[in-house]
Amino acid sequence: MRTGGFVPLRDYAVIGDGRTAALVARDGSVDWLGLPDLDSPAVFGAVLDAERGGRFLLEPAVPYRSERRYLPGTNVLETTFVTPQGTVRVTDALTLHDEAALAPMRELQRRIDGLSGAVPMRWSVHPRFGYGRRITRLVWRAGVPVATAGSDALAICAWEAGEPRCEGDSISGSFLAAAGGSALIAMPFAHQEPLVLPARAECDVRLERTCEVWRRWADDRIYTGRWHQAVMRSLLALKLLVFAPSGAVAAAVTTSLPEHVGGERNWDYRFSWLRDSAFTLAAFLQLGCPAEARAYFWWLMHASQLTHPRLQVLYRLDGGGHTTEEALPWEGYRGSSPVRIGNAAAGQVQLDTYGELMQTAWLYAQAAGRLDADVARRLAELADLVCATWREPDSGIWEVRSAPRHFTQSKMMCWVALDRAAALADRSLIPDRHLARWQSAREEVAAFIETNCVSPRRNCYVRSAGSEDLDAAVLLGHLYGYAGDVQRMRATITAVGQELRHGPFVDRYSGEDGLSGPEGAFLACSFWLCESLARTGQLAEATALMDELVHLANDVGLYSEEIDSATGDFLGNLPQGLSHLALISTARAINSAEKEASE
């Protein structure tokens, strides 16, 4: 049920093809699709503006209820509509390109199969090129309606789905889906290239091939522990965030879905954040995705080279660093504005990124056994930079828009950066000419943390130097192996559980951040607490919390960035890569701890 044109964020599933991705609502509407790429301007953006955003609607013309699932081992979505007149199934996919034949480079397919009775169906396509800022023109080519704007074009090829009608800048149709019948609507898209109009037989083959490619990919993955279904769905969701042309991994498919409905915490997450890099590479390596791990690592090396020796917080999916932030004149999801494209956080100083990148390099070097000479030199120079800059305040992992501080998690990750640099040098994987300096600076960072970032009252680590606030991100210090005071870290885990946790939900931090309005509970923080409990021997509590967290996913196993702890509603961009990465890491940690306990 839509309210004001919007559905709950839990009602969305995602499909993708390695280049772009779409959000499909439970009612059959494609409400988000960037074309030609995941980070391109949206041609469908109704999730952010029900009137001006554009959508591709496909649903029964009579009352219905719907059920859905992903076809096993795939990112192909199947929605079943049950009506008084009968039942119909819609299969949605962004098909995978067949390089052996002349075929569309981007193609959305929507196959409609009648299962019982005869169900009246209706569909309409409302393209809004360039976030609706470009004029859409409709033309007919070989009897097929085509929408164009400059060098972009999309076609609506319909078989057994009614005769397409064009009115204004929309294309629509209606038909009867009878038992045993099969209809298909395909939407090929072209950007600065010829638009290919496919035959139905070609579309059918491409859809079957898409399902088979996904199944083969899933079958090659390695995971046999508990919560298998949740881990595999998380890995499949993560695969949708991989931008195949470069190997970059986006933080999410969407922009500006609010952390609080009606609030200003609306950010563009269609970039790749260094903060996610270590979790990402670990997931790829541990679950049998060596090609993705290699491509992602080399994308990181390429992107970071452009700003070397300093790191940006985030980079575009093509590796560029230009991410100017602006606001669209859109309503926003349920009135949540501004609707931002681009992200000004790229210009912030976040010292934790150096620890993330060095941890990622450490994981990659362990798997590969070596590092390229130029990469090794650059990593040594990054360690030198950390020695020179760790004393600076920064904006921290949460990208606060208040004054910079000495955030504890940032200092811990500086320690991790220097510790991993020393470990790489010890193994002759990077130049060791400054090894003594890195080791000395590492001890200085630890001394600063243990002296300035501790609550005297609770003997736990706090959010920033001189503060009494808590921050769940400090748990990352524990997960990455910061060698601080063991009792203080245990006290921190306890304090986060007591003061930031509400049931299965964990807030990011206490205290102000320079923005107005509340936010939801941050899902990754819940998983970090769960993993910390497992790693400190509190297995029963960790397992119980993990069971709760797994059940917080929506009906097709996806997670957003945050959840409203009072209502269970999804908040923030989705699917959120960090949430799924944290689930994978936590599941593996609990399984490993259980195995050790039984030996």
Coordinates of C-alpha atoms in Angstrom, one line a residue:
M1 CA 0.0 0.0 0.0
R2 CA 1.4 3.4 -1.0
T3 CA 1.0 6.4 1.2
G4 CA 1.5 9.7 -0.7
G5 CA 3.0 7.7 -3.6
F6 CA 5.6 6.0 -1.4
V7 CA 6.0 2.4 -0.1
P8 CA 7.9 1.4 3.0
L9 CA 11.6 0.9 2.2
R10 CA 11.3 -2.7 3.4
D11 CA 9.1 -3.3 0.3
Y12 CA 12.1 -2.9 -2.0
A13 CA 14.2 -5.6 -3.6
V14 CA 17.2 -5.0 -5.9
I15 CA 18.2 -6.4 -9.2
G16 CA 21.4 -5.7 -11.1
D17 CA 23.8 -6.6 -13.9
G18 CA 27.2 -5.5 -12.6
R19 CA 26.9 -2.1 -14.2
T20 CA 23.7 -0.7 -12.7
A21 CA 20.9 -1.7 -10.4
A22 CA 17.2 -1.1 -9.9
L23 CA 14.8 -1.1 -6.9
V24 CA 11.6 -3.0 -7.5
A25 CA 8.7 -2.5 -5.0
R26 CA 6.5 -5.2 -3.8
D27 CA 3.7 -3.7 -5.9
G28 CA 5.6 -4.3 -9.1
S29 CA 6.9 -0.7 -9.6
V30 CA 10.6 -0.1 -10.6
D31 CA 11.1 3.0 -8.5
W32 CA 14.9 3.5 -9.0
L33 CA 17.3 2.9 -11.9
G34 CA 20.4 4.8 -12.8
L35 CA 21.4 4.6 -16.4
P36 CA 23.8 3.7 -17.9
D37 CA 25.6 3.0 -14.7
L38 CA 24.9 2.6 -11.0
D39 CA 26.1 6.1 -10.2
S40 CA 24.5 7.7 -13.3
P41 CA 21.5 10.0 -13.2
A42 CA 18.3 8.1 -12.5
V43 CA 15.8 7.5 -15.3
F44 CA 13.4 6.1 -12.7
G45 CA 13.5 7.9 -9.3
A46 CA 10.0 7.6 -7.8
V47 CA 11.5 6.4 -4.5
L48 CA 12.6 10.0 -4.1
D49 CA 9.8 11.9 -5.8
A50 CA 6.6 10.1 -6.5
E51 CA 5.5 12.7 -9.1
R52 CA 8.6 13.9 -10.8
G53 CA 10.9 10.9 -10.3
G54 CA 9.6 8.4 -12.9
R55 CA 8.9 4.7 -12.7
F56 CA 8.0 1.5 -14.5
L57 CA 4.8 0.2 -13.1
L58 CA 3.5 -3.4 -13.7
E59 CA 0.7 -4.8 -11.6
P60 CA -2.8 -6.4 -11.7
A61 CA -5.6 -4.0 -12.5
V62 CA -7.6 -5.6 -9.7
P63 CA -7.0 -5.9 -5.9
Y64 CA -4.2 -8.3 -5.1
R65 CA -1.7 -9.5 -2.5
S66 CA 1.9 -10.3 -3.4
E67 CA 4.7 -12.6 -2.4
R68 CA 8.2 -12.6 -3.7
R69 CA 11.5 -14.3 -3.6
Y70 CA 14.8 -14.4 -5.4
L71 CA 15.2 -17.4 -7.7
P72 CA 17.6 -19.6 -5.7
G73 CA 21.2 -18.6 -6.1
T74 CA 20.4 -15.6 -8.2
N75 CA 19.7 -11.9 -8.2
V76 CA 16.6 -12.5 -10.4
L77 CA 13.4 -11.5 -8.6
E78 CA 10.1 -13.4 -8.7
T79 CA 6.9 -11.7 -7.5
T80 CA 3.6 -13.6 -7.4
F81 CA 0.4 -11.6 -7.4
V82 CA -2.7 -13.4 -6.0
T83 CA -6.0 -11.9 -7.1
P84 CA -9.7 -13.0 -6.9
Q85 CA -9.5 -13.7 -10.7
G86 CA -6.3 -15.8 -10.6
T87 CA -2.6 -15.8 -9.9
V88 CA 0.2 -14.3 -12.0
R89 CA 4.0 -14.4 -11.6
V90 CA 6.4 -11.6 -12.7
T91 CA 10.1 -12.3 -13.1
D92 CA 12.3 -9.2 -13.1
A93 CA 16.0 -9.1 -14.1
L94 CA 18.6 -6.8 -15.5
T95 CA 20.0 -9.3 -17.9
L96 CA 23.7 -10.1 -18.3
H97 CA 25.3 -9.1 -21.6
D98 CA 26.1 -11.8 -24.2
E99 CA 29.4 -10.8 -25.7
A100 CA 29.0 -13.4 -28.5
A101 CA 26.1 -11.6 -30.1
L102 CA 24.9 -8.1 -30.9
A103 CA 22.8 -7.4 -27.9
P104 CA 21.6 -4.5 -25.7
M105 CA 24.3 -3.4 -23.2
R106 CA 21.7 -2.6 -20.6
E107 CA 18.3 -4.4 -20.6
L108 CA 15.5 -4.7 -18.0
Q109 CA 13.3 -7.7 -18.6
R110 CA 9.9 -8.2 -17.0
R111 CA 8.3 -11.6 -17.8
I112 CA 4.7 -12.2 -16.9
D113 CA 3.4 -15.8 -16.5
G114 CA -0.2 -16.7 -15.9
L115 CA -0.4 -19.4 -13.2
S116 CA -4.2 -19.7 -12.8
G117 CA -7.4 -18.0 -13.9
A118 CA -7.2 -14.8 -16.0
V119 CA -5.7 -11.7 -14.4
P120 CA -6.1 -8.2 -16.0
M121 CA -2.7 -6.5 -16.0
R122 CA -1.6 -2.9 -16.6
W123 CA 1.8 -1.4 -17.1
S124 CA 3.2 2.1 -17.7
V125 CA 6.7 3.5 -18.2
H126 CA 7.5 7.1 -17.2
P127 CA 11.1 7.8 -18.0
R128 CA 12.8 10.9 -16.5
F129 CA 16.2 11.2 -18.0
G130 CA 18.9 12.9 -16.0
Y131 CA 16.8 13.1 -12.8
G132 CA 14.0 14.6 -14.8
R133 CA 16.1 17.6 -15.8
R134 CA 16.2 16.6 -19.5
I135 CA 13.3 16.7 -22.0
T136 CA 12.0 13.2 -23.0
R137 CA 10.8 12.7 -26.5
L138 CA 8.8 9.7 -27.7
V139 CA 9.3 8.3 -31.2
W140 CA 8.4 5.0 -33.0
R141 CA 11.1 2.8 -34.5
A142 CA 10.1 -0.4 -36.4
G143 CA 6.8 -0.3 -34.5
V144 CA 8.4 0.0 -31.1
P145 CA 8.0 3.0 -28.8
V146 CA 11.4 4.7 -28.0
A147 CA 12.0 7.4 -25.4
T148 CA 15.0 9.6 -26.1
A149 CA 16.9 12.5 -24.5
G150 CA 20.1 13.6 -26.2
S151 CA 22.4 10.6 -26.6
D152 CA 20.3 8.3 -24.3
A153 CA 17.5 6.1 -25.5
L154 CA 15.3 3.3 -24.2
A155 CA 12.8 1.2 -26.0
I156 CA 9.7 -0.7 -24.7
C157 CA 9.5 -4.0 -26.5
A158 CA 6.2 -5.9 -25.6
W159 CA 5.1 -9.3 -26.6
E160 CA 1.6 -10.6 -25.6
A161 CA 1.5 -7.6 -23.2
G162 CA -1.0 -5.5 -25.0
E163 CA -0.5 -2.9 -27.7
P164 CA 1.8 -0.1 -26.4
R165 CA 0.2 3.4 -26.2
C166 CA 2.1 6.7 -26.0
E167 CA 0.7 9.7 -24.2
G168 CA 2.8 12.7 -23.3
D169 CA 6.1 11.3 -22.2
S170 CA 4.8 8.0 -21.0
I171 CA 4.2 4.5 -22.6
S172 CA 1.5 2.2 -21.3
G173 CA -0.4 -0.9 -22.0
S174 CA -2.8 -3.5 -20.6
F175 CA -3.6 -7.2 -21.2
L176 CA -5.1 -10.3 -19.7
A177 CA -2.6 -12.8 -18.2
A178 CA -4.4 -16.2 -18.6
A179 CA -3.2 -19.5 -17.1
G180 CA -0.4 -21.0 -19.2
G181 CA 0.2 -17.8 -21.0
S182 CA 3.5 -15.8 -21.0
A183 CA 4.1 -12.2 -21.8
L184 CA 7.3 -10.2 -21.8
I185 CA 8.2 -6.5 -21.6
A186 CA 11.9 -5.7 -22.3
M187 CA 13.5 -2.3 -21.9
P188 CA 16.8 -2.1 -23.7
F189 CA 18.8 1.1 -23.1
A190 CA 21.6 2.8 -25.0
H191 CA 24.0 5.6 -24.1
Q192 CA 26.1 7.1 -26.8
E193 CA 25.7 4.0 -28.9
P194 CA 23.1 2.4 -31.3
L195 CA 19.9 1.2 -29.6
V196 CA 19.4 -2.6 -30.3
L197 CA 15.8 -3.8 -30.5
P198 CA 15.9 -7.5 -29.6
A199 CA 13.7 -10.3 -30.7
R200 CA 11.7 -12.2 -28.1
A201 CA 13.6 -15.4 -28.6
E202 CA 16.8 -13.6 -27.9
C203 CA 15.3 -12.1 -24.7
D204 CA 14.2 -15.5 -23.5
V205 CA 17.6 -17.0 -24.0
R206 CA 19.3 -14.1 -22.3
L207 CA 17.0 -14.4 -19.3
E208 CA 17.8 -18.1 -18.9
R209 CA 21.5 -17.4 -19.4
T210 CA 21.3 -14.7 -16.7
C211 CA 19.8 -17.1 -14.2
E212 CA 22.4 -19.8 -15.0
V213 CA 25.3 -17.4 -14.7
W214 CA 24.1 -16.3 -11.3
R215 CA 23.6 -19.9 -10.1
R216 CA 27.1 -20.9 -11.3
W217 CA 28.6 -17.9 -9.5
A218 CA 26.7 -18.7 -6.2
D219 CA 27.6 -22.4 -6.4
D220 CA 31.3 -21.5 -6.5
R221 CA 31.2 -19.6 -3.3
I222 CA 32.6 -21.1 -0.1
Y223 CA 30.5 -21.0 3.1
T224 CA 29.2 -23.9 5.1
G225 CA 28.5 -22.5 8.6
R226 CA 25.4 -21.3 10.4
W227 CA 23.1 -18.7 8.9
H228 CA 24.0 -20.0 5.4
Q229 CA 21.0 -18.5 3.7
A230 CA 21.6 -15.0 5.2
V231 CA 25.4 -15.1 4.4
M232 CA 24.8 -16.2 0.8
R233 CA 22.1 -13.5 0.2
S234 CA 24.4 -10.9 1.7
L235 CA 27.2 -12.0 -0.7
L236 CA 24.8 -11.9 -3.7
A237 CA 23.7 -8.4 -2.6
L238 CA 27.4 -7.4 -2.3
K239 CA 28.0 -8.7 -5.8
L240 CA 25.3 -6.3 -7.1
L241 CA 27.3 -3.5 -5.6
V242 CA 30.4 -4.4 -7.6
F243 CA 30.8 -2.1 -10.6
A244 CA 32.2 -4.6 -13.1
P245 CA 34.0 -2.2 -15.4
S246 CA 36.4 -1.1 -12.6
G247 CA 36.0 -3.6 -9.8
A248 CA 34.9 -0.8 -7.3
V249 CA 32.3 -1.7 -4.7
A250 CA 29.6 0.9 -4.1
A251 CA 28.3 1.5 -0.6
A252 CA 24.7 1.3 -1.7
V253 CA 22.5 1.5 -4.9
T254 CA 20.7 4.7 -3.9
T255 CA 21.1 8.3 -2.8
S256 CA 19.3 10.4 -0.2
L257 CA 17.1 7.8 1.4
P258 CA 16.7 9.3 4.9
E259 CA 18.2 8.3 8.2
H260 CA 15.1 9.9 9.7
V261 CA 11.9 10.5 7.7
G262 CA 11.5 14.2 7.2
G263 CA 15.1 14.9 8.3
E264 CA 18.2 16.3 6.6
R265 CA 20.5 13.2 7.0
N266 CA 20.2 12.2 3.4
W267 CA 23.4 11.3 1.6
D268 CA 24.5 9.9 -1.8
Y269 CA 26.0 6.4 -1.2
R270 CA 26.8 5.5 -4.9
F271 CA 30.5 5.8 -4.2
S272 CA 33.2 3.5 -2.9
W273 CA 34.3 4.2 0.7
L274 CA 37.7 3.2 2.0
R275 CA 36.1 2.5 5.4
D276 CA 34.5 -0.6 3.8
S277 CA 37.6 -1.9 2.1
A278 CA 39.0 -4.3 4.7
F279 CA 35.6 -5.9 5.3
T280 CA 35.0 -6.2 1.6
L281 CA 38.3 -7.8 0.8
A282 CA 38.0 -10.2 3.7
A283 CA 34.5 -11.3 2.5
F284 CA 35.8 -11.8 -1.0
L285 CA 38.8 -13.8 0.1
Q286 CA 37.1 -15.9 2.7
L287 CA 34.1 -16.8 0.7
G288 CA 35.9 -17.8 -2.5
C289 CA 35.8 -14.7 -4.7
P290 CA 39.4 -14.3 -5.7
A291 CA 38.6 -12.5 -9.0
E292 CA 36.5 -9.9 -7.2
A293 CA 39.2 -9.5 -4.5
R294 CA 41.9 -9.0 -7.0
A295 CA 39.9 -6.5 -9.1
Y296 CA 38.8 -4.6 -6.0
F297 CA 42.3 -4.3 -4.6
W298 CA 43.7 -3.0 -7.9
W299 CA 40.9 -0.5 -8.2
L300 CA 41.8 0.7 -4.7
M301 CA 45.4 1.1 -5.7
H302 CA 44.4 3.0 -8.9
A303 CA 42.0 5.3 -7.1
S304 CA 44.3 6.1 -4.2
Q305 CA 47.2 6.8 -6.5
L306 CA 45.3 9.8 -7.9
T307 CA 45.5 11.5 -4.5
H308 CA 48.7 9.9 -3.1
P309 CA 50.0 10.1 -0.5
R310 CA 46.8 11.4 1.1
L311 CA 43.6 9.3 0.9
Q312 CA 40.2 10.5 0.1
V313 CA 37.3 9.2 2.2
L314 CA 35.5 8.0 -0.9
Y315 CA 36.0 7.7 -4.7
R316 CA 33.8 7.5 -7.7
L317 CA 33.2 4.1 -9.1
D318 CA 35.5 4.9 -12.0
G319 CA 38.3 5.8 -9.6
G320 CA 37.9 9.5 -9.8
G321 CA 37.9 11.8 -6.8
H322 CA 35.6 14.6 -7.9
T323 CA 32.3 14.3 -6.0
T324 CA 30.7 17.7 -5.9
E325 CA 27.6 17.7 -3.8
E326 CA 24.3 19.4 -4.9
A327 CA 20.6 19.2 -4.2
L328 CA 17.9 18.2 -6.6
P329 CA 14.5 20.0 -6.6
W330 CA 12.7 16.8 -5.6
E331 CA 10.4 16.1 -2.7
G332 CA 12.5 13.4 -1.2
Y333 CA 11.3 10.1 0.2
R334 CA 8.2 11.0 2.2
G335 CA 9.2 14.6 2.3
S336 CA 12.8 14.1 3.4
S337 CA 14.9 16.8 1.8
P338 CA 17.4 17.8 0.6
V339 CA 17.8 15.2 -2.1
R340 CA 21.6 15.1 -2.6
I341 CA 23.7 13.9 -5.5
G342 CA 27.4 13.9 -4.9
N343 CA 29.0 13.8 -1.5
A344 CA 30.9 16.5 0.2
A345 CA 32.4 14.1 2.7
A346 CA 35.1 13.3 0.0
G347 CA 36.8 16.5 1.1
Q348 CA 37.0 15.6 4.8
V349 CA 40.0 14.4 6.7
Q350 CA 39.3 10.9 8.1
L351 CA 42.4 9.3 9.5
D352 CA 40.8 5.9 10.0
T353 CA 41.0 5.4 6.2
Y354 CA 44.7 4.8 6.4
G355 CA 44.2 1.9 8.8
E356 CA 41.5 0.5 6.6
L357 CA 43.7 0.6 3.5
M358 CA 46.7 -0.9 5.3
Q359 CA 44.6 -3.7 6.7
T360 CA 43.2 -4.4 3.2
A361 CA 46.8 -4.5 1.8
W362 CA 47.8 -6.8 4.6
L363 CA 44.9 -9.2 3.8
Y364 CA 45.7 -9.1 0.1
A365 CA 49.4 -9.6 0.6
Q366 CA 48.8 -12.6 2.8
A367 CA 46.6 -14.2 0.1
A368 CA 48.8 -13.3 -2.8
G369 CA 52.2 -13.8 -1.1
R370 CA 53.6 -10.6 -2.7
L371 CA 52.9 -7.0 -3.5
D372 CA 53.8 -5.1 -6.7
A373 CA 57.0 -3.0 -6.1
D374 CA 55.2 0.3 -6.8
V375 CA 52.3 -0.6 -4.5
A376 CA 54.8 -1.6 -1.8
R377 CA 56.6 1.8 -2.1
R378 CA 53.3 3.7 -1.9
L379 CA 52.2 1.7 1.2
A380 CA 55.5 2.6 2.9
E381 CA 54.9 6.3 2.0
L382 CA 51.4 6.0 3.5
A383 CA 52.9 4.8 6.8
D384 CA 55.2 7.7 6.7
L385 CA 52.3 10.1 6.3
V386 CA 50.5 8.5 9.2
C387 CA 53.5 9.1 11.4
A388 CA 53.3 12.8 10.4
T389 CA 49.5 13.3 10.7
W390 CA 48.1 11.0 13.4
R391 CA 48.1 13.8 15.9
E392 CA 45.6 15.9 13.9
P393 CA 41.9 16.0 14.7
D394 CA 39.6 14.7 12.0
S395 CA 35.9 14.1 11.1
G396 CA 35.9 10.5 12.0
I397 CA 34.3 7.4 10.5
W398 CA 30.8 8.9 10.9
E399 CA 31.7 12.0 8.8
V400 CA 30.4 14.5 11.3
R401 CA 29.8 18.0 10.0
S402 CA 30.8 19.6 13.3
A403 CA 34.3 20.7 14.2
P404 CA 37.1 18.0 13.9
R405 CA 38.0 16.1 17.0
H406 CA 40.5 13.5 18.2
F407 CA 38.2 10.5 17.6
T408 CA 39.3 7.4 19.4
Q409 CA 38.4 5.1 16.5
S410 CA 40.5 7.2 14.1
K411 CA 43.5 6.9 16.5
M412 CA 43.1 3.2 16.8
M413 CA 43.0 2.8 13.0
C414 CA 46.2 4.9 12.8
W415 CA 47.7 2.4 15.2
V416 CA 46.4 -0.4 12.9
A417 CA 48.0 1.3 9.8
L418 CA 51.4 1.5 11.5
D419 CA 51.1 -2.0 12.9
R420 CA 50.3 -3.5 9.5
A421 CA 53.1 -1.5 7.9
A422 CA 55.5 -3.0 10.4
A423 CA 54.2 -6.5 9.8
L424 CA 54.5 -6.1 6.0
A425 CA 58.1 -4.7 6.4
D426 CA 59.0 -7.6 8.7
R427 CA 58.0 -10.0 5.9
S428 CA 59.9 -7.9 3.3
L429 CA 56.7 -7.1 1.4
I430 CA 57.2 -3.3 1.6
P431 CA 60.5 -1.3 2.1
D432 CA 61.6 -1.4 5.7
R433 CA 63.9 1.7 5.8
H434 CA 61.5 3.5 8.2
L435 CA 60.4 0.5 10.2
A436 CA 61.8 1.8 13.5
R437 CA 60.0 5.1 13.0
W438 CA 56.7 3.3 12.4
Q439 CA 57.1 1.1 15.5
S440 CA 57.9 4.2 17.6
A441 CA 54.9 6.1 16.2
R442 CA 52.7 3.1 16.9
E443 CA 53.6 3.2 20.5
E444 CA 53.0 6.9 20.7
V445 CA 49.5 6.5 19.2
A446 CA 48.8 3.8 21.8
A447 CA 50.0 6.0 24.6
F448 CA 47.8 8.9 23.4
I449 CA 44.7 6.6 23.3
E450 CA 45.3 5.0 26.7
T451 CA 46.0 8.4 28.3
N452 CA 43.4 10.6 26.6
C453 CA 40.6 8.4 25.2
V454 CA 39.5 6.6 28.3
S455 CA 36.6 7.3 30.8
P456 CA 38.1 7.4 34.3
R457 CA 34.7 6.6 35.7
R458 CA 33.9 3.5 33.5
N459 CA 37.5 2.6 32.5
C460 CA 36.3 2.1 28.9
Y461 CA 37.3 3.8 25.6
V462 CA 35.2 6.8 24.7
R463 CA 34.2 8.5 21.5
S464 CA 36.9 11.1 21.5
A465 CA 39.7 12.5 23.6
G466 CA 38.4 14.2 26.8
S467 CA 34.8 13.0 26.2
E468 CA 32.5 10.8 28.2
D469 CA 30.4 9.9 25.1
L470 CA 30.4 6.4 23.7
D471 CA 30.9 5.3 20.1
A472 CA 30.2 1.8 18.7
A473 CA 32.9 2.4 16.1
V474 CA 35.5 1.9 18.8
L475 CA 34.6 -1.8 18.6
L476 CA 36.3 -1.8 15.2
G477 CA 39.6 -1.3 17.1
H478 CA 38.9 -4.6 18.8
L479 CA 37.9 -6.3 15.6
Y480 CA 41.1 -5.1 13.8
G481 CA 43.3 -6.1 16.7
Y482 CA 44.2 -2.9 18.4
A483 CA 46.5 -4.0 21.2
G484 CA 45.2 -1.8 24.0
D485 CA 44.2 -2.6 27.5
V486 CA 42.2 -5.9 27.4
Q487 CA 40.0 -5.0 30.4
R488 CA 39.2 -1.6 28.9
M489 CA 38.1 -3.1 25.7
R490 CA 35.9 -5.6 27.5
A491 CA 34.5 -2.7 29.5
T492 CA 33.8 -0.8 26.2
I493 CA 31.9 -3.8 24.8
T494 CA 29.9 -3.9 28.0
A495 CA 29.2 -0.1 28.0
V496 CA 28.1 -0.1 24.3
G497 CA 25.8 -3.0 25.1
Q498 CA 24.3 -1.2 28.1
E499 CA 24.1 2.4 26.9
L500 CA 23.8 2.3 23.1
R501 CA 21.9 -1.0 22.6
H502 CA 18.1 -1.3 22.6
G503 CA 17.1 -4.9 22.0
P504 CA 19.0 -5.9 18.9
F505 CA 19.5 -2.3 17.8
V506 CA 22.7 -0.3 18.5
D507 CA 23.1 3.5 18.1
R508 CA 26.2 4.8 16.5
Y509 CA 27.3 7.1 19.3
S510 CA 26.1 9.4 22.0
G511 CA 26.6 13.2 21.8
E512 CA 26.2 15.7 19.0
D513 CA 27.5 15.6 15.4
G514 CA 26.6 19.0 13.9
L515 CA 23.3 17.9 12.3
S516 CA 19.8 18.3 13.5
G517 CA 17.2 15.6 14.1
P518 CA 17.4 12.0 15.2
E519 CA 18.5 8.9 13.2
G520 CA 17.8 5.2 13.3
A521 CA 19.9 2.5 14.8
F522 CA 22.9 1.7 12.6
L523 CA 22.8 -2.0 11.6
A524 CA 26.5 -2.5 11.2
C525 CA 27.0 -1.4 14.8
S526 CA 24.7 -4.2 16.0
F527 CA 26.8 -6.7 14.0
W528 CA 30.1 -5.2 15.4
L529 CA 28.8 -5.6 18.9
C530 CA 27.7 -9.2 18.1
E531 CA 31.1 -10.1 16.7
S532 CA 32.9 -8.5 19.6
L533 CA 30.9 -10.6 22.0
A534 CA 31.8 -13.7 20.1
R535 CA 35.5 -12.8 20.1
T536 CA 35.5 -12.3 23.8
G537 CA 34.0 -15.7 24.6
Q538 CA 30.4 -14.5 25.1
L539 CA 29.1 -17.0 22.6
A540 CA 25.6 -17.5 24.0
E541 CA 24.9 -13.8 23.9
A542 CA 26.5 -13.4 20.5
T543 CA 24.4 -16.2 19.0
A544 CA 21.2 -14.9 20.5
L545 CA 21.8 -11.4 19.1
M546 CA 22.8 -12.8 15.7
D547 CA 19.6 -14.7 15.5
E548 CA 17.7 -11.5 16.2
L549 CA 19.7 -9.6 13.6
V550 CA 19.2 -12.2 10.9
H551 CA 15.4 -11.8 11.3
L552 CA 15.6 -8.0 10.8
A553 CA 16.2 -8.4 7.1
N554 CA 13.2 -7.8 4.8
D555 CA 11.3 -10.7 3.1
V556 CA 14.0 -11.2 0.4
G557 CA 17.0 -11.0 2.8
L558 CA 18.1 -7.4 2.3
Y559 CA 19.2 -4.8 4.8
S560 CA 19.2 -1.0 4.7
E561 CA 21.7 1.2 6.5
E562 CA 19.6 1.8 9.6
I563 CA 16.3 0.7 11.2
D564 CA 13.8 2.6 13.3
S565 CA 14.1 0.7 16.6
A566 CA 10.5 1.6 17.5
T567 CA 8.8 0.5 14.3
G568 CA 11.3 -1.8 12.6
D569 CA 11.1 0.4 9.5
F570 CA 14.1 0.5 7.2
L571 CA 16.0 3.8 7.1
G572 CA 18.8 5.1 4.9
N573 CA 20.2 3.9 1.6
L574 CA 19.8 0.3 0.5
P575 CA 20.9 -2.3 0.0
Q576 CA 23.6 -1.2 2.3
G577 CA 27.0 -2.9 1.6
L578 CA 28.4 -2.3 5.1
S579 CA 25.4 -4.0 6.8
H580 CA 25.8 -7.1 4.6
L581 CA 29.5 -7.1 5.1
A582 CA 29.1 -6.9 8.8
L583 CA 26.7 -9.8 8.8
I584 CA 29.2 -12.0 6.8
S585 CA 32.1 -11.1 9.2
T586 CA 30.0 -11.8 12.3
A587 CA 28.7 -15.1 11.0
R588 CA 32.2 -16.3 10.3
A589 CA 33.5 -15.0 13.7
I590 CA 30.8 -16.9 15.6
N591 CA 31.3 -20.1 13.6
S592 CA 35.0 -19.9 14.2
A593 CA 34.6 -19.2 17.9
E594 CA 32.2 -22.2 18.2
K595 CA 34.7 -24.4 16.4
E596 CA 37.5 -23.4 18.7
A597 CA 35.3 -23.9 21.8
S598 CA 34.5 -27.4 20.7
E599 CA 38.1 -28.5 20.1

